[in-house]
Coordinates of C-alpha atoms and ligand atoms in Angstrom, one line a residue:
M1 CA 0.0 0.0 0.0
Q2 CA 3.0 2.3 0.5
G3 CA 4.4 4.2 -2.4
S4 CA 8.0 4.8 -3.6
T5 CA 9.0 7.7 -1.4
V6 CA 11.0 7.0 1.8
Q7 CA 8.4 6.3 4.5
E8 CA 8.6 8.4 7.7
S9 CA 8.2 6.5 10.9
P10 CA 5.0 7.2 12.9
Y11 CA 7.0 9.0 15.7
E12 CA 8.8 11.1 13.1
M13 CA 5.4 12.0 11.7
A14 CA 4.0 12.8 15.2
L15 CA 7.1 15.1 15.8
R16 CA 6.8 16.8 12.5
Q17 CA 3.1 17.6 13.3
F18 CA 4.1 18.8 16.7
D19 CA 7.0 21.0 15.3
N20 CA 4.6 22.5 12.8
A21 CA 2.0 23.4 15.5
I22 CA 4.4 25.0 18.0
K23 CA 5.2 27.7 15.4
Y24 CA 1.8 29.1 16.2
L25 CA 2.5 29.2 20.0
E26 CA 4.8 31.1 22.1
L27 CA 6.3 28.4 24.3
K28 CA 9.5 28.3 26.2
R29 CA 12.2 26.0 24.9
G30 CA 12.1 23.8 28.0
I31 CA 8.4 23.2 27.6
I32 CA 8.7 22.3 24.0
E33 CA 11.5 19.8 24.8
Y34 CA 9.4 18.3 27.6
L35 CA 6.4 17.7 25.4
R36 CA 8.4 16.2 22.5
Y37 CA 9.5 13.1 24.5
P38 CA 7.5 10.2 26.1
K39 CA 7.7 10.3 29.9
R40 CA 8.4 6.6 30.3
E41 CA 8.7 3.5 28.1
L42 CA 8.6 -0.2 29.1
T43 CA 9.7 -3.1 26.9
V44 CA 8.8 -6.6 28.0
N45 CA 9.9 -9.9 26.6
F46 CA 7.7 -12.6 28.1
P47 CA 6.9 -16.3 27.7
V48 CA 3.6 -17.7 26.5
R49 CA 2.6 -21.4 26.7
M50 CA 1.3 -22.5 23.3
D51 CA -1.3 -25.2 22.6
D52 CA 1.3 -27.7 21.4
G53 CA 3.1 -27.5 24.8
S54 CA 5.9 -25.3 23.5
V55 CA 6.9 -21.9 25.0
K56 CA 7.2 -18.9 22.8
I57 CA 8.7 -15.5 23.7
F58 CA 6.8 -12.4 22.7
T59 CA 7.8 -8.7 22.9
G60 CA 5.4 -6.0 24.1
Y61 CA 5.5 -2.3 25.0
R62 CA 3.7 0.2 27.1
V63 CA 4.5 3.9 26.7
H64 CA 3.3 6.9 28.8
H65 CA 3.7 10.1 26.9
N66 CA 2.5 12.6 29.4
T67 CA 0.8 12.7 32.9
V68 CA 0.4 16.4 33.4
L69 CA -3.5 16.4 33.1
G70 CA -4.1 13.1 34.9
P71 CA -3.6 9.3 34.5
T72 CA -2.6 8.1 31.1
K73 CA -5.1 6.5 28.7
G74 CA -4.5 4.6 25.5
G75 CA -5.3 1.4 23.7
I76 CA -3.4 -1.9 23.3
R77 CA -2.5 -3.1 19.8
Y78 CA -1.9 -6.7 18.8
H79 CA -0.3 -6.7 15.3
P80 CA 2.8 -8.2 13.6
D81 CA 4.1 -4.7 12.7
V82 CA 4.0 -3.2 16.2
T83 CA 7.2 -1.3 17.0
L84 CA 8.3 0.8 20.0
D85 CA 8.5 3.8 17.6
E86 CA 4.8 3.3 16.6
V87 CA 3.7 2.9 20.2
R88 CA 5.5 6.1 21.1
A89 CA 3.7 8.0 18.3
L90 CA 0.3 6.6 19.3
A91 CA 1.0 7.6 22.9
M92 CA 1.8 11.1 21.9
W93 CA -1.3 11.4 19.7
M94 CA -3.4 10.2 22.7
T95 CA -2.1 13.1 24.8
W96 CA -3.3 15.6 22.2
K97 CA -6.5 13.7 21.6
C98 CA -7.5 13.8 25.3
A99 CA -6.6 17.5 25.5
V100 CA -8.5 18.5 22.4
V101 CA -11.8 17.1 23.7
G102 CA -11.1 18.2 27.3
L103 CA -10.5 14.9 29.1
P104 CA -8.5 14.8 32.3
Y105 CA -5.9 12.3 30.9
G106 CA -2.4 12.0 29.5
G107 CA -1.6 9.9 26.5
A108 CA -0.4 6.2 26.6
K109 CA -0.3 3.3 24.2
G110 CA 0.7 -0.4 24.3
G111 CA 1.3 -3.1 21.9
V112 CA 2.5 -6.7 21.4
I113 CA 4.2 -8.0 18.3
C114 CA 1.9 -10.9 17.3
D115 CA -0.7 -11.9 14.8
P116 CA -3.8 -12.5 16.9
K117 CA -5.5 -14.2 13.9
K118 CA -2.9 -17.0 14.1
L119 CA -3.3 -17.6 17.9
S120 CA -5.9 -19.9 19.3
F121 CA -8.4 -18.5 21.9
Q122 CA -6.4 -20.1 24.7
E123 CA -3.1 -18.8 23.4
L124 CA -4.5 -15.3 23.1
E125 CA -5.7 -15.5 26.7
N126 CA -2.3 -16.8 27.9
L127 CA -0.5 -14.0 26.0
T128 CA -2.9 -11.3 27.3
R129 CA -2.7 -12.4 30.9
R130 CA 1.1 -12.5 30.9
Y131 CA 1.4 -9.2 29.1
A132 CA -1.0 -7.6 31.6
A133 CA 1.0 -9.0 34.5
E134 CA 4.2 -7.6 32.9
I135 CA 2.9 -4.1 32.4
S136 CA 1.0 -4.0 35.7
L137 CA 3.8 -1.9 37.2
M138 CA 2.7 0.9 34.9
M139 CA -1.1 0.2 34.9
G140 CA -3.8 1.0 37.4
P141 CA -7.2 2.8 37.7
E142 CA -5.4 5.9 39.0
S143 CA -2.3 5.7 36.9
D144 CA -2.8 4.2 33.4
I145 CA -6.0 2.8 31.9
P146 CA -5.7 0.7 28.7
A147 CA -8.5 0.1 26.1
P148 CA -8.9 -1.8 22.8
D149 CA -7.0 -0.9 19.6
V150 CA -6.2 -2.8 16.4
G151 CA -6.4 -6.6 17.1
T152 CA -7.8 -6.4 20.6
N153 CA -11.4 -6.4 21.8
P154 CA -13.7 -6.5 24.8
Q155 CA -12.7 -10.1 25.6
V156 CA -9.0 -9.1 25.8
M157 CA -10.0 -6.2 28.1
A158 CA -11.9 -8.7 30.3
W159 CA -8.7 -10.8 30.7
I160 CA -6.6 -7.8 31.5
M161 CA -9.2 -6.6 34.1
D162 CA -9.3 -10.1 35.6
T163 CA -5.5 -10.6 35.8
Y164 CA -5.1 -7.2 37.5
S165 CA -7.9 -7.9 39.9
M166 CA -6.5 -11.4 40.8
H167 CA -3.2 -9.7 41.8
K168 CA -5.0 -7.1 43.9
G169 CA -7.4 -9.6 45.5
Y170 CA -10.5 -7.7 44.6
S171 CA -12.3 -6.5 41.4
V172 CA -10.9 -3.4 39.8
P173 CA -13.2 -2.7 36.8
A174 CA -11.8 0.8 36.3
V175 CA -8.3 -0.5 35.3
V176 CA -9.4 -0.9 31.6
T177 CA -12.2 0.4 29.4
G178 CA -13.9 -1.2 26.4
K179 CA -14.8 -4.1 28.7
P180 CA -17.9 -6.3 28.1
I181 CA -21.1 -4.8 29.6
S182 CA -21.4 -7.7 32.0
I183 CA -18.3 -6.7 34.0
G184 CA -18.8 -2.9 34.0
G185 CA -18.3 -1.9 30.4
S186 CA -20.2 1.2 29.2
L187 CA -23.2 1.1 26.9
G188 CA -22.3 2.8 23.7
R189 CA -18.5 2.1 24.0
L190 CA -18.3 -0.4 21.2
E191 CA -19.5 2.0 18.5
A192 CA -18.3 5.2 20.2
T193 CA -15.3 5.9 17.9
G194 CA -17.5 5.4 14.8
R195 CA -20.2 7.6 16.4
G196 CA -17.6 10.3 16.8
V197 CA -16.5 9.9 13.2
M198 CA -20.2 10.2 12.1
I199 CA -20.7 13.3 14.3
T200 CA -17.6 15.1 13.0
A201 CA -18.3 14.0 9.4
C202 CA -21.8 15.6 9.7
E203 CA -20.3 18.8 11.2
A204 CA -17.8 19.0 8.3
C205 CA -20.6 18.5 5.7
K206 CA -22.7 21.2 7.4
H207 CA -19.6 23.6 7.4
L208 CA -19.0 22.9 3.7
G209 CA -22.6 23.0 2.6
I210 CA -22.7 19.3 1.5
P211 CA -26.1 17.7 2.1
I212 CA -25.6 14.7 4.4
E213 CA -28.6 13.0 2.8
G214 CA -27.1 11.1 -0.2
A215 CA -23.5 12.0 0.6
T216 CA -21.2 9.2 -0.8
V217 CA -19.0 7.5 1.8
V218 CA -15.9 5.3 1.3
V219 CA -14.4 3.5 4.4
Q220 CA -11.0 1.8 4.5
G221 CA -10.7 -0.9 7.3
Y222 CA -13.8 -2.8 8.4
G223 CA -13.1 -3.4 12.1
N224 CA -14.4 -1.7 15.2
V225 CA -14.1 1.9 13.9
G226 CA -14.8 1.3 10.2
T227 CA -18.0 -0.7 10.6
A228 CA -19.6 1.7 13.1
S229 CA -18.6 4.7 11.0
A230 CA -20.2 3.1 8.0
Y231 CA -23.5 2.1 9.4
L232 CA -24.0 5.2 11.5
L233 CA -23.4 7.4 8.4
H234 CA -25.8 5.1 6.5
D235 CA -28.4 5.8 9.3
Q236 CA -27.9 9.5 8.6
G237 CA -28.9 9.0 5.0
C238 CA -25.4 8.8 3.5
K239 CA -24.7 6.3 0.7
V240 CA -21.8 3.9 1.6
I241 CA -20.3 3.0 -1.8
A242 CA -17.1 1.2 -0.9
V243 CA -15.5 -0.5 2.1
S244 CA -12.4 -2.7 2.6
D245 CA -10.4 -4.8 5.0
S246 CA -6.9 -6.3 4.9
K247 CA -8.0 -8.7 2.1
G248 CA -9.3 -6.1 -0.3
G249 CA -12.2 -3.8 -1.0
I250 CA -15.7 -3.8 -2.5
Y251 CA -17.4 -1.1 -4.6
N252 CA -20.9 -0.4 -5.8
P253 CA -21.6 3.2 -6.9
K254 CA -25.3 2.7 -6.1
G255 CA -24.4 1.9 -2.4
F256 CA -25.1 -1.0 -0.1
D257 CA -26.2 -1.8 3.5
P258 CA -23.1 -1.7 5.7
R259 CA -24.8 -3.8 8.4
D260 CA -25.4 -6.6 5.9
V261 CA -21.8 -6.3 4.7
L262 CA -20.8 -6.8 8.4
S263 CA -22.9 -10.0 8.7
Y264 CA -21.3 -11.2 5.4
K265 CA -17.8 -10.5 6.8
R266 CA -18.6 -12.3 10.0
E267 CA -19.7 -15.4 8.0
T268 CA -16.9 -15.4 5.4
G269 CA -14.0 -13.6 7.1
S270 CA -13.9 -10.7 4.6
V271 CA -16.0 -8.0 2.9
V272 CA -14.6 -9.2 -0.4
G273 CA -17.1 -11.2 -2.4
Y274 CA -20.2 -9.4 -1.0
P275 CA -23.0 -9.8 -3.7
D276 CA -23.5 -7.1 -6.3
T277 CA -20.1 -5.4 -5.7
E278 CA -16.9 -5.0 -7.7
T279 CA -13.7 -6.2 -6.0
I280 CA -11.1 -3.4 -5.8
T281 CA -7.7 -3.0 -4.1
N282 CA -7.2 -0.8 -1.0
E283 CA -5.2 1.6 -3.2
E284 CA -8.1 2.0 -5.7
L285 CA -10.6 2.4 -2.8
L286 CA -8.7 5.4 -1.4
E287 CA -8.8 7.1 -4.8
L288 CA -12.6 6.7 -5.5
P289 CA -14.6 9.8 -6.1
C290 CA -16.8 10.4 -3.0
D291 CA -17.9 13.1 -0.5
I292 CA -16.5 11.5 2.6
L293 CA -13.5 9.2 2.9
V294 CA -12.9 7.5 6.2
P295 CA -9.5 5.8 6.5
S296 CA -10.0 3.6 9.5
A297 CA -7.3 0.9 9.3
L298 CA -3.6 1.8 10.0
E299 CA -1.0 4.6 9.7
N300 CA 0.6 5.9 6.4
Q301 CA -2.2 5.2 4.0
I302 CA -2.5 8.6 2.4
T303 CA 1.0 9.6 1.4
A304 CA 2.8 12.0 -1.1
D305 CA 2.4 9.2 -3.6
N306 CA -1.4 9.0 -3.7
A307 CA -2.5 12.4 -2.2
G308 CA -2.7 13.9 -5.6
R309 CA -5.2 11.3 -6.7
I310 CA -7.6 11.4 -3.7
Q311 CA -11.0 12.6 -5.0
A312 CA -12.8 12.9 -1.7
K313 CA -14.2 16.3 -0.6
I314 CA -13.7 15.5 3.1
I315 CA -11.4 13.0 4.9
V316 CA -12.4 12.0 8.4
E317 CA -9.6 10.2 10.0
G318 CA -11.0 7.2 11.9
A319 CA -7.5 5.7 12.1
N320 CA -4.6 7.2 13.9
G321 CA -2.0 8.7 11.6
P322 CA -3.4 7.6 8.3
T323 CA -2.1 10.8 6.5
T324 CA 1.5 11.7 6.3
P325 CA 2.6 15.4 6.7
D326 CA 3.7 15.5 3.1
A327 CA 0.3 14.3 2.0
D328 CA -1.3 16.9 4.3
S329 CA 0.1 19.8 2.4
I330 CA -0.9 18.3 -1.0
L331 CA -4.4 17.7 0.2
Q332 CA -4.6 21.2 1.7
D333 CA -3.5 22.8 -1.6
R334 CA -6.2 20.7 -3.4
G335 CA -8.8 22.1 -1.0
I336 CA -9.7 18.8 0.6
F337 CA -11.1 19.3 4.1
I338 CA -9.5 17.0 6.8
V339 CA -11.0 16.2 10.2
P340 CA -7.8 15.1 11.9
D341 CA -7.4 11.9 13.8
I342 CA -7.0 13.5 17.2
L343 CA -10.4 15.0 16.8
A344 CA -12.3 12.6 14.5
N345 CA -11.6 9.4 16.4
A346 CA -11.8 10.9 19.9
G347 CA -15.3 9.5 20.5
G348 CA -13.7 6.2 21.6
V349 CA -11.6 7.7 24.4
T350 CA -14.5 10.0 25.4
V351 CA -16.8 7.1 26.1
S352 CA -13.9 5.2 27.7
Y353 CA -13.7 8.2 30.0
F354 CA -17.4 7.8 30.7
E355 CA -16.8 4.1 31.4
W356 CA -14.0 4.9 33.8
V357 CA -16.1 7.4 35.7
Q358 CA -19.0 5.0 35.9
G359 CA -16.7 2.2 37.1
L360 CA -15.1 4.4 39.8
Q361 CA -18.5 5.4 41.2
S362 CA -20.3 2.1 40.4
F363 CA -23.2 4.0 39.0
F364 CA -24.2 3.4 35.4
W365 CA -25.8 5.7 32.8
S366 CA -28.3 4.9 30.0
E367 CA -27.1 4.6 26.5
E368 CA -29.2 7.7 25.5
E369 CA -27.4 9.7 28.2
I370 CA -24.0 8.5 27.0
N371 CA -24.7 9.2 23.3
Q372 CA -26.0 12.7 24.1
K373 CA -23.0 13.6 26.2
L374 CA -20.7 12.2 23.5
E375 CA -22.5 14.3 20.8
R376 CA -22.2 17.4 22.9
I377 CA -18.4 17.0 23.4
M378 CA -17.7 16.0 19.8
S379 CA -19.7 18.8 18.2
K380 CA -18.3 21.4 20.6
S381 CA -14.7 20.2 20.0
F382 CA -15.2 20.3 16.2
K383 CA -16.5 23.9 16.4
E384 CA -13.7 25.0 18.7
V385 CA -11.1 23.5 16.3
L386 CA -12.8 25.0 13.3
E387 CA -12.9 28.4 15.0
A388 CA -9.2 28.2 15.8
S389 CA -8.4 27.2 12.3
R390 CA -10.4 30.2 10.9
L391 CA -8.8 32.7 13.4
K392 CA -5.2 31.7 12.8
G393 CA -5.7 30.8 9.1
I394 CA -4.4 27.3 9.6
D395 CA -5.6 23.8 8.6
M396 CA -7.7 21.7 10.9
R397 CA -4.9 19.4 12.0
T398 CA -2.6 22.2 13.0
A399 CA -5.5 24.0 14.8
A400 CA -6.4 20.8 16.8
M401 CA -2.7 20.4 17.7
V402 CA -2.3 24.0 18.7
R403 CA -5.3 23.8 21.0
A404 CA -4.2 20.6 22.6
I405 CA -0.6 21.6 23.1
L406 CA -1.7 24.8 24.7
V407 CA -4.0 22.9 27.2
V408 CA -1.1 20.6 28.2
A409 CA 1.5 23.4 28.3
E410 CA -0.7 25.6 30.5
A411 CA -1.2 22.7 33.0
L412 CA 2.6 22.0 32.9
V413 CA 3.4 25.7 33.7
V414 CA 1.0 25.9 36.6
R415 CA 2.1 22.6 38.1
G416 CA 5.8 23.5 37.7
I417 CA 8.8 21.3 37.4
Y418 CA 9.5 19.0 40.3
P419 CA 11.7 19.3 42.5
Ligands
NAD1 P1 -9.7 -3.4 14.3 O1 -8.7 -4.4 14.5 O2 -11.1 -3.6 14.9 O3 -9.9 -3.2 12.7 C1 -8.9 -2.9 11.8 C2 -9.5 -3.2 10.4 O4 -8.5 -2.7 9.4 C3 -9.7 -4.6 10.0 O5 -10.9 -4.7 9.3 C4 -8.5 -5.0 9.2 O6 -8.8 -6.1 8.2 C5 -8.3 -3.7 8.4 N1 -7.0 -3.6 7.9 C6 -5.8 -4.0 8.4 N2 -4.8 -3.7 7.6 C7 -5.3 -3.1 6.5 C8 -4.8 -2.6 5.3 N3 -3.5 -2.6 5.1 N4 -5.7 -2.1 4.4 C9 -7.0 -2.1 4.7 N5 -7.6 -2.5 5.8 C10 -6.7 -3.1 6.7 O7 -9.1 -2.0 14.7 P2 -9.9 -0.7 15.1 O8 -10.0 -0.7 16.6 O9 -11.1 -0.5 14.3 O10 -8.8 0.4 14.8 C11 -8.6 0.9 13.5 C12 -7.9 2.3 13.6 O11 -8.6 3.2 14.4 C13 -6.5 2.2 14.2 O12 -5.7 3.2 13.6 C14 -6.7 2.6 15.7 O13 -5.6 3.1 16.3 C15 -7.8 3.6 15.5 N6 -8.6 3.9 16.6 C16 -9.3 2.9 17.2 C17 -10.2 3.2 18.3 C18 -11.0 2.2 19.0 O14 -11.8 2.6 19.8 N7 -11.0 0.9 18.6 C19 -10.2 4.5 18.8 C20 -9.5 5.5 18.2 C21 -8.7 5.2 17.1

């Protein structure tokens, strides 16, 4: 999927975005340096008993980028391409994401180098429990609260919660979010990231005067974020014309029902082959003419190589880091409106925050209440970022970063440097 230009690493990308944003702020050198680096990083190499009786060593990471605003928050990724550099970038983006929507958290991220599709249910449980035990020195309801990311799900969160609780000797539901409802998960969490994508996509359409009814939508990645984004936009009257997963994409300019595609994927393992659609590649999918493009798979999908061929009017970044800084300037010159990742996909961490609060007080809210609170936060944050972008004459990503960095920097100044 990557083109011929030299690919920047995710952390290099995150730093380039940071360096670009601080040009619009008057921050002291020491504060800038402080915010450029992760606060702490843990690498763990740990054994896992496999089904055939052998023992395999896996490598995992947990990174805390910043703790100025509160405990750290961020997902855990299971993927063969996980690197410390990637986890670092994702942790830094989490700091800005929490700040841009006003949550009392710093950023963190974790990951294990593995292919969860190749592990049995039992092996996945063994791996998760041991990884949770290894990172428990950095994790806790008051210090660092993980959540699902690529390759992890509510079941994985349940094992983490159980492992942590067994060590403590009592149940600690608030140690992770994105848990199953039966053990203190929040209503609305499963589709919260997609709901945030839908809300910000609608706000972007309103801003640009594009009618949401009939707006054409293309979604890359058909996992947690991609599916909910697709069917919630469909519910708003949009026409979903193409979606994809790691095996390829499907296209029908007349549109299709995203929930039916999800049932098909559950039965067959992929969206590819869904009736009445043309099979396309992920590269072709990104370049389809449409009103709204939602990249919701991995980083580095829209690069300097393909940015000139993107035909969407709006890009709403469901994934973290799907657009490189080089691609950003090309898209901006071409007048394509971007809702940046730290804003567009903040719905997930926002409802994770609600889940954490509900867990701490053992008092649970209705789904309606949760969705209303989420909508209020997402719409307000979108409007604030749009206003900052207008006032300073900068793009939406830079505006979101400027707002977020300012929030963290102000907290840092008022707290001071210890000792
Ligand atoms: P997931 O594992 O549920 O789904 C990922 C999807 O992407 C799968 O359908 C997979 O087949 C597809 N995919 C993988 N490689 C691909 C490729 N090269 N081309 C096309 N599709 C590919 O993961 P998710 O939780 O939906 O996360 C997706 C993105 O959203 C990630 O960038 C993640 O960091 C970000 N995100 C997730 C959440 C959340 O709440 N889960 C919150 C914020 C951001």
